[in-house]
XYZ file of C-alpha atoms in Angstrom:
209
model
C 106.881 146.227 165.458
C 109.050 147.146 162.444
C 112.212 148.788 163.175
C 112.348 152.430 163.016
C 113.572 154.346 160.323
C 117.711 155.045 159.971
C 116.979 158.777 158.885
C 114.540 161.214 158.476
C 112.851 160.063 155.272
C 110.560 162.789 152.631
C 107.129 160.449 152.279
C 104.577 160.807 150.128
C 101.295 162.170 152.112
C 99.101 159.322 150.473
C 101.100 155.904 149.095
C 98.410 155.330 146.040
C 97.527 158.911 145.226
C 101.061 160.966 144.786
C 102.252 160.293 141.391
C 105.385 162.295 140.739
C 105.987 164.241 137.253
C 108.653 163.802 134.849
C 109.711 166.384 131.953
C 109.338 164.493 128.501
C 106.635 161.487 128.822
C 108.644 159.861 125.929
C 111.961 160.226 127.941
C 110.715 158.926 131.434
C 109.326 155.801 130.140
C 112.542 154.749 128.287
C 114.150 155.630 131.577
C 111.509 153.590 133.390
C 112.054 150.621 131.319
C 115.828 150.589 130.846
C 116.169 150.850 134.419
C 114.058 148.397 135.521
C 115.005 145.782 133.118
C 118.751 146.569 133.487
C 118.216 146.415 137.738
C 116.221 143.373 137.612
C 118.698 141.311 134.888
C 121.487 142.390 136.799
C 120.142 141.117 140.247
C 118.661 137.804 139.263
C 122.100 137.104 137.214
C 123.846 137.392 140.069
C 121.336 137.438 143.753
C 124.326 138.192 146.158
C 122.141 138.000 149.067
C 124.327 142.085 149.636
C 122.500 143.231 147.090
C 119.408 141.520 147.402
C 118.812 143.197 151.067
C 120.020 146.580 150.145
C 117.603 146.724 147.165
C 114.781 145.023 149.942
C 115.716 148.014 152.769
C 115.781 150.834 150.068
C 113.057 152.532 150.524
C 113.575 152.478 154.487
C 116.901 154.230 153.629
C 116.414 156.430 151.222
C 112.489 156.839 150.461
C 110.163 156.611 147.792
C 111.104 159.892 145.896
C 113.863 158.044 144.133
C 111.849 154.683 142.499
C 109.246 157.241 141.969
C 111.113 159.479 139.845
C 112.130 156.116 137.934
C 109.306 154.045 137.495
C 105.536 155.757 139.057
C 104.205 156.956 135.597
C 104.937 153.670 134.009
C 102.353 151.610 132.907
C 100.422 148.767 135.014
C 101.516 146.203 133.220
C 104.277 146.960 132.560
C 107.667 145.867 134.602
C 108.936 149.310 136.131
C 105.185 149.806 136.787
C 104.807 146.245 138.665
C 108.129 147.018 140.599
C 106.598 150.267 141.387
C 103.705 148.453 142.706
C 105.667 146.172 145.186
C 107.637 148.810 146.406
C 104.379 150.222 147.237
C 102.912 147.393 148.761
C 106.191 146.897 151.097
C 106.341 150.718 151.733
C 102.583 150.785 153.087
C 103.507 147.752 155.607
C 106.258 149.255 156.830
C 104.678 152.448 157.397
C 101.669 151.008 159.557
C 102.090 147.322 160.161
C 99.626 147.147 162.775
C 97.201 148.383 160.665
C 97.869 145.901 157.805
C 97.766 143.320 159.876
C 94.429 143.688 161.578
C 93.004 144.843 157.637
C 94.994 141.682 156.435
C 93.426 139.227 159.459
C 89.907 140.587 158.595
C 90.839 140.110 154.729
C 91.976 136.235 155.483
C 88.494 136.222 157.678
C 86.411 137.222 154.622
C 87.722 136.060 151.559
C 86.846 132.946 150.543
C 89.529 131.959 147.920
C 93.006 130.332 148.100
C 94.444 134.306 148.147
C 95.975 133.731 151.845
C 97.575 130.781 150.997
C 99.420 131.947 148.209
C 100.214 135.236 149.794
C 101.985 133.260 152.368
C 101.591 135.405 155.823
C 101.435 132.927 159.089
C 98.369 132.527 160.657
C 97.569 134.866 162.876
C 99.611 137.443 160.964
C 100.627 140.326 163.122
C 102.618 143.571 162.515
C 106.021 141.011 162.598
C 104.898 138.749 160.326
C 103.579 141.756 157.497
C 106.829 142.932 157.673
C 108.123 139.612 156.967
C 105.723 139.010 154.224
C 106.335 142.124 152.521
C 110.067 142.141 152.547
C 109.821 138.448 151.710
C 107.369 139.232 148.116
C 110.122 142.107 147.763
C 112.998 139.740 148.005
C 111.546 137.061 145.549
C 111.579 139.629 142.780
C 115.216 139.675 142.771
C 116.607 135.639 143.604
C 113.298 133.914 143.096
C 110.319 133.451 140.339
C 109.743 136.535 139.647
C 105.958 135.709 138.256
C 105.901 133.708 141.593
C 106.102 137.016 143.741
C 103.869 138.859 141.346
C 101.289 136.301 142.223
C 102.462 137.114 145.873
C 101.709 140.767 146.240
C 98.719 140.042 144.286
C 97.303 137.695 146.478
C 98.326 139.903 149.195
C 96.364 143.103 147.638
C 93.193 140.743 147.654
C 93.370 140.178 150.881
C 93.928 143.490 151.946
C 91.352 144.732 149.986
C 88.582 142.465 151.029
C 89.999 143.088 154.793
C 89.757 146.905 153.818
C 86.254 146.542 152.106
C 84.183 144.897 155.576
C 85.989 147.320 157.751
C 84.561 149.974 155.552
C 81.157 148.195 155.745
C 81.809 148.538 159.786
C 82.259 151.906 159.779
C 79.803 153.387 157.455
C 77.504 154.722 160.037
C 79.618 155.466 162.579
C 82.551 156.958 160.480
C 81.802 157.216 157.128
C 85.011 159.448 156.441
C 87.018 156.644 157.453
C 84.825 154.143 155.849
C 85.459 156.057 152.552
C 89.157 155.858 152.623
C 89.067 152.442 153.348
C 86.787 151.637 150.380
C 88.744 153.853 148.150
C 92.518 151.663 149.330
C 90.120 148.528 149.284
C 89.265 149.436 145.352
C 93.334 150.418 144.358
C 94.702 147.621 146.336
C 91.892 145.395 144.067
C 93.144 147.701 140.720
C 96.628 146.417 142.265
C 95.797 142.818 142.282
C 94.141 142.495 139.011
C 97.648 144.288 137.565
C 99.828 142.582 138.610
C 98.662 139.407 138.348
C 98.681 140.130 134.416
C 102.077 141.250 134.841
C 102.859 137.654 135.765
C 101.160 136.564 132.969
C 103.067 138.533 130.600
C 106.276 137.625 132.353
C 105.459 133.925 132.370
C 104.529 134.202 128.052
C 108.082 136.909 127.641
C 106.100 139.787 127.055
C 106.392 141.846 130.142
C 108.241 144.731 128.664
């Protein structure tokens, strides 16, 4: 199991549904992108493997409020809104890796595309080995191809998804709240997916911006 948490961290109640406000739309977004493109440039100038695992273990330390504040009303496609996205992705293994992992396992089950593979979890992939895989995509955006670990977490979010979607098909009689809020994570981890994978694009042709 993951490693429990240094401090008492302030989460979001729902990782894909709290979005947090800003004063001046015009204002955040130039804050969003100056800060994301001056973080990232920084970092992959330079990966002191320091750095690199502080900027990995943020979130455990500090929360999401702060990366929020920064980057959560960015756009999709944009790069504060795909290093929003990761966070998220890492943030929501780390907060129930068992649960990833059996969605993930059923995902890997079900899909029938080379998504596992390029995600890059062992196989079986317990609560461990999320962990792993999600501070691994995390740790590629900062000293590897960054388009490489876009395609990463969105290969992961596939997976997840389809895991997400059957259990929700399982569950539809006998629980169909919890069948609905798997098919509604199954359809944003899918939204996920889709956007960042044309982040990478844009990366790959220079215009992620």
């Amino acid at each position: 199991m993951p490693e429990s948490f240094h401090k008492p961290v302030r989460r979001p109640s729902s990782m894909f549904d709290t979005i947090f406000g800003g004063h001046d739309p015009a204002d955040t977004a130039r804050v969003a992108h100056s800060t994301a493109h001056a973080l990232l440039s920084r970092v992959r100038e330079d990966p002191e493997a320091e750095v690199v695992e502080r900027l990995v273990a943020f979130t455990a330390e500090h929360g999401i409020d702060t990366i929020a504040s920064l980057w959560s009303q960015a756009p999709a496609r944009s790069l504060p809104g795909a290093l929003w996205r990761i966070y998220l992705l890492q943030l929501m293994v780390h907060e129930d890796a068992n649960t990833s992992s059996i969605i993930y396992e059923r995902g890997r089950h079900e899909l029938a595309s080379a998504d596992p593979i390029v995600a890059g979890a062992p196989t079986p992939a317990g609560p461990d080995e999320m962990v792993a895989l999600a501070d691994a995509i995390l740790r590629g955006v900062f000293d590897g191809d960054f388009a490489v670990a876009l395609n990463r977490a969105a290969s992961f979010s596939r997976v997840e998804a389809s895991g997400a979607t059957h259990l929700a098909d399982d569950y539809e009689l006998t629980e169909p709240e919890r069948s609905t809020a798997l098919t509604t994570k199954a359809l944003r981890l899918s939204t996920f997916a889709a956007d960042l994978d044309a982040a990478a694009a844009h990366w790959r042709a220079g215009t992620l911006t």
